[in-house]
C-alpha cells in the first residue's frame, strides 16, 4: 500500500511522530486511564485523600495555583484597554489564551476532585447558597471563564474570516475587560476568604484575617510572572509568528518586571503587617517558622529584588529567573495553605502526600494545556494580528 493510499504522507507522519507529540500522548493517555479509574472506583483508588485531608494536589495546584497563575489575562487586558498602556498590546492575546486554558484546567481539576460532573450547574439552579464563599467562587469562575472565552474569540474569527463577528466582539472589549477585572478581584480574594473559617486547622503563620488580600495581591504577582514565562517560551517556539522587534519584546518584559517587583514588594509588606498585627513573631523560630521564612524570603523578597535589578540593569535573563521563582513561590504558598500547613497538628503518619496517580493527572492537565496552546498558536493569529485587523481591539 502506498503512503498516499494509507491516508497519511511520510512528511505528515514525521510531523506527527515527534518526541514532543509521543511523550505528550503517553502522558495524556495515562492521565485519561487514571481519571477513568477515579470515576469508576472513587477517590480512594487513585488518591491519598481522606476525611482528615479532604483537599490535596488537585485543589492545591489545579485550582488554587491555577487560578492565581492565570491572573495575567485580566492584568494585561486591564493595562492595555483600561489604562491605555498600548505598548503591551502584543502580549494580550497570548496572556488571554493562557488565562482561558488555566481556568479551563481549574474546572477539570474540580471535576476530578469532586466527581459527579452532571451536578456542576447545581449551585446555580438548585441549591445556590449565596452566603457561601464557595458559591461566590463557583459563580465568578464560571462567569470569568465565559468572559475569557469571548475575549479569545477574535483570533479565531480572524482565522475563519468571520469579519462581522470579529467586529461584534471587538466592540465589547472595554465591557468585557471591566467585567473580567471585577470578577477576578472577587474570586481571587474569596479563594483566600474560604480559609478564614479554619483558624484551628491552618497554621497561624499562614492563617490571617487578611488572607483574602494576600491571595489577591499574590495572584497579581503570579499572573505577571506567568506572562513573562509564557512569553519566554512562546517567543522561542513561535518566533516565526512574532511581528514585534526584539527591542520591543525586551521593553515589554522589563515593564512587566517593574510591575512584578512593585507587586511583590506590596505582597511582602502586607504579609509583614499581618504578622505584626497578629503578633506571631515568636513562631518564626520554630521549624514551621523556618519553612515560612523560606517561602517569604526565598520566593517573595528574593524575586522582588531580582526583578528590580533586572529592570534597572536591563538584564532579561535575571527577569526571567525571577519570574520562574515567583511562579514556583505562588504554587508553594497555595500548597502550604491547602495541605502542607493545613492540619499541622496531626501526627506525621497521618499527614497527606499526593499519590503518583494524583501527580500524573496534574502533569496530564498541564500537558493538555501546552498541547492546546501550541495547536491554537500554530493556526490562529495569537502572537500577532492579521494585517486587516491591525489597530482593532
mmCIF file of C-alpha atoms in Angstrom:
data_model
loop_
_atom_site.group_PDB
_atom_site.id
_atom_site.type_symbol
_atom_site.label_atom_id
_atom_site.label_comp_id
_atom_site.label_asym_id
_atom_site.label_seq_id
_atom_site.Cartn_x
_atom_site.Cartn_y
_atom_site.Cartn_z
ATOM 1 C CA UNK A 1 0.000 0.000 0.000
ATOM 2 C CA UNK A 2 1.391 3.405 -0.919
ATOM 3 C CA UNK A 3 1.845 6.244 1.569
ATOM 4 C CA UNK A 4 -0.913 8.225 -0.117
ATOM 5 C CA UNK A 5 -3.250 5.269 -0.088
ATOM 6 C CA UNK A 6 -2.542 4.722 3.562
ATOM 7 C CA UNK A 7 -4.172 8.073 4.209
ATOM 8 C CA UNK A 8 -1.173 9.948 5.532
ATOM 9 C CA UNK A 9 2.018 11.006 3.804
ATOM 10 C CA UNK A 10 5.533 10.479 5.094
ATOM 11 C CA UNK A 11 6.087 14.211 5.817
ATOM 12 C CA UNK A 12 2.813 14.328 7.748
ATOM 13 C CA UNK A 13 3.810 11.265 9.778
ATOM 14 C CA UNK A 14 7.194 12.798 10.515
ATOM 15 C CA UNK A 15 5.467 15.927 11.794
ATOM 16 C CA UNK A 16 3.166 13.861 13.986
ATOM 17 C CA UNK A 17 5.746 11.396 15.324
ATOM 18 C CA UNK A 18 7.912 13.962 17.073
ATOM 19 C CA UNK A 19 9.382 13.366 20.554
ATOM 20 C CA UNK A 20 7.117 16.088 21.963
ATOM 21 C CA UNK A 21 3.979 14.519 20.482
ATOM 22 C CA UNK A 22 4.910 10.998 21.542
ATOM 23 C CA UNK A 23 5.694 11.995 25.144
ATOM 24 C CA UNK A 24 2.542 14.127 25.288
ATOM 25 C CA UNK A 25 0.441 11.230 24.003
ATOM 26 C CA UNK A 26 1.801 8.876 26.672
ATOM 27 C CA UNK A 27 1.120 11.407 29.420
ATOM 28 C CA UNK A 28 -2.396 12.203 28.198
ATOM 29 C CA UNK A 29 -3.382 8.561 27.692
ATOM 30 C CA UNK A 30 -2.068 7.681 31.146
ATOM 31 C CA UNK A 31 -3.996 10.589 32.650
ATOM 32 C CA UNK A 32 -7.188 9.504 30.903
ATOM 33 C CA UNK A 33 -6.818 5.958 32.259
ATOM 34 C CA UNK A 34 -6.289 7.239 35.813
ATOM 35 C CA UNK A 35 -9.304 9.526 35.548
ATOM 36 C CA UNK A 36 -11.379 6.593 34.304
ATOM 37 C CA UNK A 37 -10.311 4.635 37.410
ATOM 38 C CA UNK A 38 -11.102 7.643 39.611
ATOM 39 C CA UNK A 39 -14.636 7.993 38.223
ATOM 40 C CA UNK A 40 -15.384 4.261 38.358
ATOM 41 C CA UNK A 41 -13.697 3.295 41.636
ATOM 42 C CA UNK A 42 -13.608 6.558 43.568
ATOM 43 C CA UNK A 43 -11.005 8.819 45.126
ATOM 44 C CA UNK A 44 -9.623 6.108 47.402
ATOM 45 C CA UNK A 45 -8.398 4.111 44.406
ATOM 46 C CA UNK A 46 -6.377 6.964 42.939
ATOM 47 C CA UNK A 47 -5.581 9.499 45.679
ATOM 48 C CA UNK A 48 -4.263 9.718 49.233
ATOM 49 C CA UNK A 49 -7.132 11.971 50.281
ATOM 50 C CA UNK A 50 -9.091 11.183 53.430
ATOM 51 C CA UNK A 51 -11.662 12.691 55.763
ATOM 52 C CA UNK A 52 -8.767 14.258 57.661
ATOM 53 C CA UNK A 53 -7.158 15.601 54.469
ATOM 54 C CA UNK A 54 -10.018 16.230 52.015
ATOM 55 C CA UNK A 55 -8.109 18.677 49.771
ATOM 56 C CA UNK A 56 -4.841 17.765 48.136
ATOM 57 C CA UNK A 57 -2.826 18.311 44.982
ATOM 58 C CA UNK A 58 -5.791 18.569 42.627
ATOM 59 C CA UNK A 59 -7.154 21.509 44.644
ATOM 60 C CA UNK A 60 -3.804 22.978 45.706
ATOM 61 C CA UNK A 61 -2.345 23.029 42.204
ATOM 62 C CA UNK A 62 -5.090 22.647 39.608
ATOM 63 C CA UNK A 63 -7.455 25.078 41.360
ATOM 64 C CA UNK A 64 -5.658 27.345 43.835
ATOM 65 C CA UNK A 65 -2.396 27.705 41.902
ATOM 66 C CA UNK A 66 -4.096 27.567 38.511
ATOM 67 C CA UNK A 67 -6.401 30.491 39.290
ATOM 68 C CA UNK A 68 -3.529 32.599 40.627
ATOM 69 C CA UNK A 69 -1.137 31.914 37.752
ATOM 70 C CA UNK A 70 -3.882 32.561 35.188
ATOM 71 C CA UNK A 71 -4.345 36.113 36.507
ATOM 72 C CA UNK A 72 -2.124 37.505 33.761
ATOM 73 C CA UNK A 73 -5.138 37.672 31.447
ATOM 74 C CA UNK A 74 -7.076 40.280 33.400
ATOM 75 C CA UNK A 75 -3.905 42.158 34.426
ATOM 76 C CA UNK A 76 -2.641 42.670 30.866
ATOM 77 C CA UNK A 77 -6.046 43.374 29.321
ATOM 78 C CA UNK A 78 -6.767 45.950 32.040
ATOM 79 C CA UNK A 79 -3.383 47.587 31.462
ATOM 80 C CA UNK A 80 -3.991 47.905 27.713
ATOM 81 C CA UNK A 81 -7.719 48.608 27.400
ATOM 82 C CA UNK A 82 -8.446 50.422 30.681
ATOM 83 C CA UNK A 83 -5.198 52.214 31.481
ATOM 84 C CA UNK A 84 -4.110 52.904 27.914
ATOM 85 C CA UNK A 85 -0.750 51.100 28.038
ATOM 86 C CA UNK A 86 -0.867 50.244 24.346
ATOM 87 C CA UNK A 87 2.779 49.143 24.282
ATOM 88 C CA UNK A 88 1.679 45.902 25.977
ATOM 89 C CA UNK A 89 -0.959 45.046 23.367
ATOM 90 C CA UNK A 90 1.254 42.414 21.627
ATOM 91 C CA UNK A 91 1.100 40.205 24.745
ATOM 92 C CA UNK A 92 -2.632 40.490 25.418
ATOM 93 C CA UNK A 93 -3.729 37.614 23.175
ATOM 94 C CA UNK A 94 -1.181 35.088 24.481
ATOM 95 C CA UNK A 95 -2.000 36.154 28.063
ATOM 96 C CA UNK A 96 -5.738 35.772 27.492
ATOM 97 C CA UNK A 97 -5.300 32.356 25.875
ATOM 98 C CA UNK A 98 -3.079 31.256 28.763
ATOM 99 C CA UNK A 99 -5.681 32.568 31.212
ATOM 100 C CA UNK A 100 -8.534 30.776 29.453
ATOM 101 C CA UNK A 101 -6.658 27.475 29.421
ATOM 102 C CA UNK A 102 -5.663 27.970 33.050
ATOM 103 C CA UNK A 103 -9.261 28.471 34.134
ATOM 104 C CA UNK A 104 -10.395 25.571 31.974
ATOM 105 C CA UNK A 105 -7.918 23.372 33.868
ATOM 106 C CA UNK A 106 -9.396 24.698 37.105
ATOM 107 C CA UNK A 107 -12.747 23.280 36.045
ATOM 108 C CA UNK A 108 -11.140 19.968 35.049
ATOM 109 C CA UNK A 109 -9.336 19.810 38.390
ATOM 110 C CA UNK A 110 -12.584 20.431 40.254
ATOM 111 C CA UNK A 111 -14.353 17.728 38.279
ATOM 112 C CA UNK A 112 -11.564 15.258 39.032
ATOM 113 C CA UNK A 113 -11.665 16.080 42.731
ATOM 114 C CA UNK A 114 -15.421 16.422 43.256
ATOM 115 C CA UNK A 115 -16.774 13.891 40.753
ATOM 116 C CA UNK A 116 -20.369 13.865 39.501
ATOM 117 C CA UNK A 117 -19.804 16.319 36.630
ATOM 118 C CA UNK A 118 -23.516 16.343 35.831
ATOM 119 C CA UNK A 119 -24.011 18.276 39.067
ATOM 120 C CA UNK A 120 -21.732 21.125 38.010
ATOM 121 C CA UNK A 121 -24.661 23.559 37.445
ATOM 122 C CA UNK A 122 -26.360 22.645 40.763
ATOM 123 C CA UNK A 123 -25.080 25.730 42.677
ATOM 124 C CA UNK A 124 -26.825 27.973 40.170
ATOM 125 C CA UNK A 125 -30.120 26.213 39.508
ATOM 126 C CA UNK A 126 -30.938 24.060 42.530
ATOM 127 C CA UNK A 127 -29.171 24.980 45.783
ATOM 128 C CA UNK A 128 -27.339 28.268 45.421
ATOM 129 C CA UNK A 129 -26.167 29.019 48.965
ATOM 130 C CA UNK A 130 -25.316 32.657 48.097
ATOM 131 C CA UNK A 131 -23.823 33.296 51.552
ATOM 132 C CA UNK A 132 -21.091 30.723 50.972
ATOM 133 C CA UNK A 133 -17.636 31.753 49.671
ATOM 134 C CA UNK A 134 -17.680 28.578 47.570
ATOM 135 C CA UNK A 135 -20.792 29.800 45.768
ATOM 136 C CA UNK A 136 -19.116 33.137 45.005
ATOM 137 C CA UNK A 137 -16.034 31.350 43.683
ATOM 138 C CA UNK A 138 -18.145 28.998 41.546
ATOM 139 C CA UNK A 139 -20.215 31.867 40.135
ATOM 140 C CA UNK A 140 -17.244 34.146 39.399
ATOM 141 C CA UNK A 141 -15.085 31.401 37.896
ATOM 142 C CA UNK A 142 -17.947 30.271 35.642
ATOM 143 C CA UNK A 143 -18.622 33.836 34.515
ATOM 144 C CA UNK A 144 -14.958 34.727 34.105
ATOM 145 C CA UNK A 145 -14.279 31.574 32.110
ATOM 146 C CA UNK A 146 -17.070 32.698 29.790
ATOM 147 C CA UNK A 147 -15.554 36.192 29.575
ATOM 148 C CA UNK A 148 -12.122 34.754 28.762
ATOM 149 C CA UNK A 149 -13.618 32.541 26.081
ATOM 150 C CA UNK A 150 -15.271 35.529 24.407
ATOM 151 C CA UNK A 151 -12.055 37.568 24.714
ATOM 152 C CA UNK A 152 -10.100 34.836 22.910
ATOM 153 C CA UNK A 153 -12.547 34.522 20.012
ATOM 154 C CA UNK A 154 -11.232 37.465 17.917
ATOM 155 C CA UNK A 155 -8.203 35.403 16.887
ATOM 156 C CA UNK A 156 -10.478 32.528 15.867
ATOM 157 C CA UNK A 157 -12.810 34.847 13.945
ATOM 158 C CA UNK A 158 -9.860 36.402 12.096
ATOM 159 C CA UNK A 159 -8.600 32.918 11.258
ATOM 160 C CA UNK A 160 -12.032 31.878 9.985
ATOM 161 C CA UNK A 161 -12.601 35.163 8.160
ATOM 162 C CA UNK A 162 -15.789 35.950 10.101
ATOM 163 C CA UNK A 163 -15.474 39.730 9.930
ATOM 164 C CA UNK A 164 -18.922 40.528 11.272
ATOM 165 C CA UNK A 165 -18.475 38.505 14.449
ATOM 166 C CA UNK A 166 -14.971 39.920 14.832
ATOM 167 C CA UNK A 167 -16.401 43.441 14.837
ATOM 168 C CA UNK A 168 -19.116 42.481 17.331
ATOM 169 C CA UNK A 169 -16.625 41.059 19.828
ATOM 170 C CA UNK A 170 -14.254 43.966 19.226
ATOM 171 C CA UNK A 171 -16.984 46.403 20.227
ATOM 172 C CA UNK A 172 -17.382 44.538 23.531
ATOM 173 C CA UNK A 173 -13.708 44.780 24.528
ATOM 174 C CA UNK A 174 -13.986 47.520 27.164
ATOM 175 C CA UNK A 175 -17.046 45.993 28.795
ATOM 176 C CA UNK A 176 -15.529 42.523 28.864
ATOM 177 C CA UNK A 177 -12.299 43.885 30.363
ATOM 178 C CA UNK A 178 -14.138 45.720 33.144
ATOM 179 C CA UNK A 179 -16.246 42.645 33.894
ATOM 180 C CA UNK A 180 -13.111 40.488 33.911
ATOM 181 C CA UNK A 181 -11.364 42.761 36.416
ATOM 182 C CA UNK A 182 -14.390 42.762 38.728
ATOM 183 C CA UNK A 183 -14.853 39.002 38.597
ATOM 184 C CA UNK A 184 -11.138 38.294 39.047
ATOM 185 C CA UNK A 185 -10.859 40.602 42.040
ATOM 186 C CA UNK A 186 -13.818 38.881 43.653
ATOM 187 C CA UNK A 187 -12.856 35.243 43.254
ATOM 188 C CA UNK A 188 -9.084 35.670 43.692
ATOM 189 C CA UNK A 189 -9.708 37.155 47.135
ATOM 190 C CA UNK A 190 -12.581 34.817 48.007
ATOM 191 C CA UNK A 191 -10.376 31.773 47.491
ATOM 192 C CA UNK A 192 -8.409 33.095 50.453
ATOM 193 C CA UNK A 193 -11.573 34.020 52.351
ATOM 194 C CA UNK A 194 -12.598 30.343 52.370
ATOM 195 C CA UNK A 195 -9.763 29.680 54.821
ATOM 196 C CA UNK A 196 -10.930 32.292 57.303
ATOM 197 C CA UNK A 197 -13.170 29.593 58.793
ATOM 198 C CA UNK A 198 -10.158 27.352 59.596
ATOM 199 C CA UNK A 199 -8.330 29.127 62.458
ATOM 200 C CA UNK A 200 -7.836 25.860 64.342
ATOM 201 C CA UNK A 201 -6.560 23.900 61.321
ATOM 202 C CA UNK A 202 -4.375 26.252 59.276
ATOM 203 C CA UNK A 203 -1.033 27.120 60.904
ATOM 204 C CA UNK A 204 -1.064 30.649 62.453
ATOM 205 C CA UNK A 205 1.771 31.812 60.199
ATOM 206 C CA UNK A 206 -0.429 31.257 57.145
ATOM 207 C CA UNK A 207 -3.814 31.919 58.740
ATOM 208 C CA UNK A 208 -4.746 35.573 58.810
ATOM 209 C CA UNK A 209 -7.791 37.780 58.886
ATOM 210 C CA UNK A 210 -6.187 39.461 55.877
ATOM 211 C CA UNK A 211 -5.750 36.291 53.816
ATOM 212 C CA UNK A 212 -8.166 37.477 51.082
ATOM 213 C CA UNK A 213 -5.840 40.447 50.457
ATOM 214 C CA UNK A 214 -2.824 38.108 50.468
ATOM 215 C CA UNK A 215 -4.412 35.885 47.839
ATOM 216 C CA UNK A 216 -5.369 38.770 45.563
ATOM 217 C CA UNK A 217 -2.029 40.602 45.661
ATOM 218 C CA UNK A 218 -0.035 37.387 45.232
ATOM 219 C CA UNK A 219 -2.260 36.408 42.284
ATOM 220 C CA UNK A 220 -1.405 39.663 40.501
ATOM 221 C CA UNK A 221 2.298 38.947 41.038
ATOM 222 C CA UNK A 222 1.868 35.356 39.874
ATOM 223 C CA UNK A 223 -0.049 36.453 36.789
ATOM 224 C CA UNK A 224 2.669 38.928 35.793
ATOM 225 C CA UNK A 225 5.336 36.269 36.320
ATOM 226 C CA UNK A 226 3.475 33.740 34.172
ATOM 227 C CA UNK A 227 3.112 36.282 31.352
ATOM 228 C CA UNK A 228 6.908 36.629 31.363
ATOM 229 C CA UNK A 229 7.428 32.850 31.479
ATOM 230 C CA UNK A 230 4.862 32.251 28.743
ATOM 231 C CA UNK A 231 6.434 34.972 26.631
ATOM 232 C CA UNK A 232 9.881 33.456 27.098
ATOM 233 C CA UNK A 233 8.694 30.063 25.849
ATOM 234 C CA UNK A 234 6.403 31.379 23.109
ATOM 235 C CA UNK A 235 8.989 33.785 21.728
ATOM 236 C CA UNK A 236 11.246 30.816 21.045
ATOM 237 C CA UNK A 237 8.629 28.306 19.938
ATOM 238 C CA UNK A 238 6.658 30.696 17.699
ATOM 239 C CA UNK A 239 9.356 33.183 16.746
ATOM 240 C CA UNK A 240 8.323 32.979 13.078
ATOM 241 C CA UNK A 241 4.900 34.416 14.001
ATOM 242 C CA UNK A 242 6.091 37.227 16.266
ATOM 243 C CA UNK A 243 5.926 40.547 14.446
ATOM 244 C CA UNK A 244 7.469 42.820 17.082
ATOM 245 C CA UNK A 245 11.167 43.581 17.271
ATOM 246 C CA UNK A 246 13.474 42.111 19.878
ATOM 247 C CA UNK A 247 13.877 45.578 21.402
ATOM 248 C CA UNK A 248 10.115 45.969 21.805
ATOM 249 C CA UNK A 249 9.789 42.480 23.250
ATOM 250 C CA UNK A 250 12.525 43.180 25.804
ATOM 251 C CA UNK A 251 10.951 46.532 26.672
ATOM 252 C CA UNK A 252 7.647 44.787 27.391
ATOM 253 C CA UNK A 253 9.380 42.263 29.655
ATOM 254 C CA UNK A 254 11.198 44.991 31.561
ATOM 255 C CA UNK A 255 7.914 46.812 32.071
ATOM 256 C CA UNK A 256 6.343 43.632 33.421
ATOM 257 C CA UNK A 257 9.383 43.134 35.661
ATOM 258 C CA UNK A 258 8.932 46.598 37.141
ATOM 259 C CA UNK A 259 5.248 45.919 37.850
ATOM 260 C CA UNK A 260 6.045 42.487 39.319
ATOM 261 C CA UNK A 261 8.720 43.947 41.589
ATOM 262 C CA UNK A 262 6.315 46.556 42.945
ATOM 263 C CA UNK A 263 3.559 43.968 43.419
ATOM 264 C CA UNK A 264 5.862 41.556 45.253
ATOM 265 C CA UNK A 265 7.023 44.415 47.477
ATOM 266 C CA UNK A 266 3.377 45.131 48.306
ATOM 267 C CA UNK A 267 2.783 41.436 48.992
ATOM 268 C CA UNK A 268 5.808 41.268 51.293
ATOM 269 C CA UNK A 269 4.567 44.384 53.097
ATOM 270 C CA UNK A 270 1.021 43.122 53.685
ATOM 271 C CA UNK A 271 2.337 39.753 54.894
ATOM 272 C CA UNK A 272 4.695 41.513 57.317
ATOM 273 C CA UNK A 273 1.971 43.846 58.573
ATOM 274 C CA UNK A 274 -0.372 40.880 59.109
ATOM 275 C CA UNK A 275 2.355 39.090 61.069
ATOM 276 C CA UNK A 276 2.790 42.156 63.246
ATOM 277 C CA UNK A 277 -0.914 42.798 63.792
ATOM 278 C CA UNK A 278 -1.492 39.203 64.840
ATOM 279 C CA UNK A 279 1.725 39.171 66.907
ATOM 280 C CA UNK A 280 3.023 35.851 65.614
ATOM 281 C CA UNK A 281 6.715 36.810 65.594
ATOM 282 C CA UNK A 282 7.599 34.160 68.184
ATOM 283 C CA UNK A 283 6.589 31.401 65.753
ATOM 284 C CA UNK A 284 9.383 32.311 63.328
ATOM 285 C CA UNK A 285 11.924 30.474 65.492
ATOM 286 C CA UNK A 286 10.119 27.140 65.116
ATOM 287 C CA UNK A 287 10.516 24.583 62.331
ATOM 288 C CA UNK A 288 7.306 25.889 60.780
ATOM 289 C CA UNK A 289 8.740 29.381 61.090
ATOM 290 C CA UNK A 290 11.807 28.419 59.082
ATOM 291 C CA UNK A 291 9.559 26.950 56.377
ATOM 292 C CA UNK A 292 7.537 30.170 56.372
ATOM 293 C CA UNK A 293 10.693 32.277 56.057
ATOM 294 C CA UNK A 294 11.834 30.128 53.136
ATOM 295 C CA UNK A 295 8.593 30.952 51.343
ATOM 296 C CA UNK A 296 8.630 34.668 52.161
ATOM 297 C CA UNK A 297 12.330 35.400 51.774
ATOM 298 C CA UNK A 298 13.227 32.891 49.071
ATOM 299 C CA UNK A 299 10.137 33.182 46.887
ATOM 300 C CA UNK A 300 8.851 36.705 47.561
ATOM 301 C CA UNK A 301 11.644 39.015 48.670
ATOM 302 C CA UNK A 302 14.359 37.433 46.505
ATOM 303 C CA UNK A 303 12.441 37.592 43.179
ATOM 304 C CA UNK A 304 11.278 41.103 44.118
ATOM 305 C CA UNK A 305 14.915 42.210 44.288
ATOM 306 C CA UNK A 306 15.845 40.234 41.161
ATOM 307 C CA UNK A 307 13.035 41.883 39.210
ATOM 308 C CA UNK A 308 14.209 45.315 40.386
ATOM 309 C CA UNK A 309 17.841 44.656 39.495
ATOM 310 C CA UNK A 310 16.883 43.086 36.164
ATOM 311 C CA UNK A 311 14.744 46.113 35.286
ATOM 312 C CA UNK A 312 17.374 48.643 36.402
ATOM 313 C CA UNK A 313 20.292 46.952 34.638
ATOM 314 C CA UNK A 314 18.276 45.721 31.628
ATOM 315 C CA UNK A 315 19.172 42.085 32.237
ATOM 316 C CA UNK A 316 16.457 39.955 30.640
ATOM 317 C CA UNK A 317 17.851 36.661 31.953
ATOM 318 C CA UNK A 318 17.579 37.935 35.525
ATOM 319 C CA UNK A 319 13.979 38.958 34.902
ATOM 320 C CA UNK A 320 13.128 35.501 33.588
ATOM 321 C CA UNK A 321 14.782 33.770 36.533
ATOM 322 C CA UNK A 322 12.790 35.989 38.895
ATOM 323 C CA UNK A 323 9.575 35.132 37.027
ATOM 324 C CA UNK A 324 10.164 31.400 37.391
ATOM 325 C CA UNK A 325 10.964 31.779 41.105
ATOM 326 C CA UNK A 326 7.804 33.847 41.597
ATOM 327 C CA UNK A 327 5.594 31.282 39.855
ATOM 328 C CA UNK A 328 7.070 28.490 41.985
ATOM 329 C CA UNK A 329 6.609 30.642 45.087
ATOM 330 C CA UNK A 330 2.917 31.196 44.368
ATOM 331 C CA UNK A 331 2.438 27.448 43.994
ATOM 332 C CA UNK A 332 4.338 26.853 47.260
ATOM 333 C CA UNK A 333 2.104 29.318 49.077
ATOM 334 C CA UNK A 334 -1.052 27.661 47.784
ATOM 335 C CA UNK A 335 0.318 24.228 48.688
ATOM 336 C CA UNK A 336 1.121 25.457 52.193
ATOM 337 C CA UNK A 337 -2.362 26.860 52.711
ATOM 338 C CA UNK A 338 -4.157 23.929 51.112
ATOM 339 C CA UNK A 339 -2.424 20.898 52.584
ATOM 340 C CA UNK A 340 1.154 21.379 53.873
ATOM 341 C CA UNK A 341 0.406 23.776 56.742
ATOM 342 C CA UNK A 342 -3.206 22.582 56.982
ATOM 343 C CA UNK A 343 -3.978 20.154 59.811
ATOM 344 C CA UNK A 344 -0.469 20.888 61.045
ATOM 345 C CA UNK A 345 -1.133 19.419 64.496
ATOM 346 C CA UNK A 346 -1.898 15.871 63.335
ATOM 347 C CA UNK A 347 0.783 13.142 63.602
ATOM 348 C CA UNK A 348 3.252 12.859 60.733
ATOM 349 C CA UNK A 349 1.967 9.430 59.722
ATOM 350 C CA UNK A 350 -1.498 10.879 59.107
ATOM 351 C CA UNK A 351 -0.293 13.793 57.029
ATOM 352 C CA UNK A 352 -1.174 13.995 53.357
ATOM 353 C CA UNK A 353 1.243 13.360 50.499
ATOM 354 C CA UNK A 354 -0.020 13.104 46.904
ATOM 355 C CA UNK A 355 -0.060 9.703 45.231
ATOM 356 C CA UNK A 356 1.722 9.102 41.953
ATOM 357 C CA UNK A 357 -1.656 8.988 40.242
ATOM 358 C CA UNK A 358 -2.539 12.463 41.502
ATOM 359 C CA UNK A 359 0.799 13.764 40.234
ATOM 360 C CA UNK A 360 0.341 12.062 36.857
ATOM 361 C CA UNK A 361 -3.113 13.575 36.365
ATOM 362 C CA UNK A 362 -1.785 17.027 37.245
ATOM 363 C CA UNK A 363 1.047 16.637 34.733
ATOM 364 C CA UNK A 364 -1.515 15.441 32.182
ATOM 365 C CA UNK A 365 -3.603 18.580 32.737
ATOM 366 C CA UNK A 366 -0.537 20.777 32.205
ATOM 367 C CA UNK A 367 0.370 18.802 29.085
ATOM 368 C CA UNK A 368 -3.156 19.212 27.749
ATOM 369 C CA UNK A 369 -2.891 22.992 28.192
ATOM 370 C CA UNK A 370 0.512 23.138 26.482
ATOM 371 C CA UNK A 371 -0.636 20.988 23.553
ATOM 372 C CA UNK A 372 -3.799 23.077 23.139
ATOM 373 C CA UNK A 373 -1.888 26.369 23.284
ATOM 374 C CA UNK A 374 0.594 25.019 20.725
ATOM 375 C CA UNK A 375 -2.177 23.860 18.389
ATOM 376 C CA UNK A 376 -4.048 27.169 18.573
ATOM 377 C CA UNK A 377 -0.939 29.351 18.279
ATOM 378 C CA UNK A 378 0.262 27.428 15.216
ATOM 379 C CA UNK A 379 -3.003 28.118 13.395
ATOM 380 C CA UNK A 380 -4.566 31.300 14.705
ATOM 381 C CA UNK A 381 -3.133 34.834 14.997
ATOM 382 C CA UNK A 382 -2.248 34.640 18.690
ATOM 383 C CA UNK A 383 1.264 36.063 18.568
ATOM 384 C CA UNK A 384 0.188 38.797 16.173
ATOM 385 C CA UNK A 385 -2.889 40.233 14.500
ATOM 386 C CA UNK A 386 -3.740 39.712 10.853
ATOM 387 C CA UNK A 387 -2.954 42.763 8.674
ATOM 388 C CA UNK A 388 -6.624 43.568 8.059
ATOM 389 C CA UNK A 389 -7.210 43.932 11.799
ATOM 390 C CA UNK A 390 -4.164 45.945 12.837
ATOM 391 C CA UNK A 391 -5.203 48.550 15.379
ATOM 392 C CA UNK A 392 -8.565 46.963 16.162
ATOM 393 C CA UNK A 393 -9.464 45.887 19.694
#
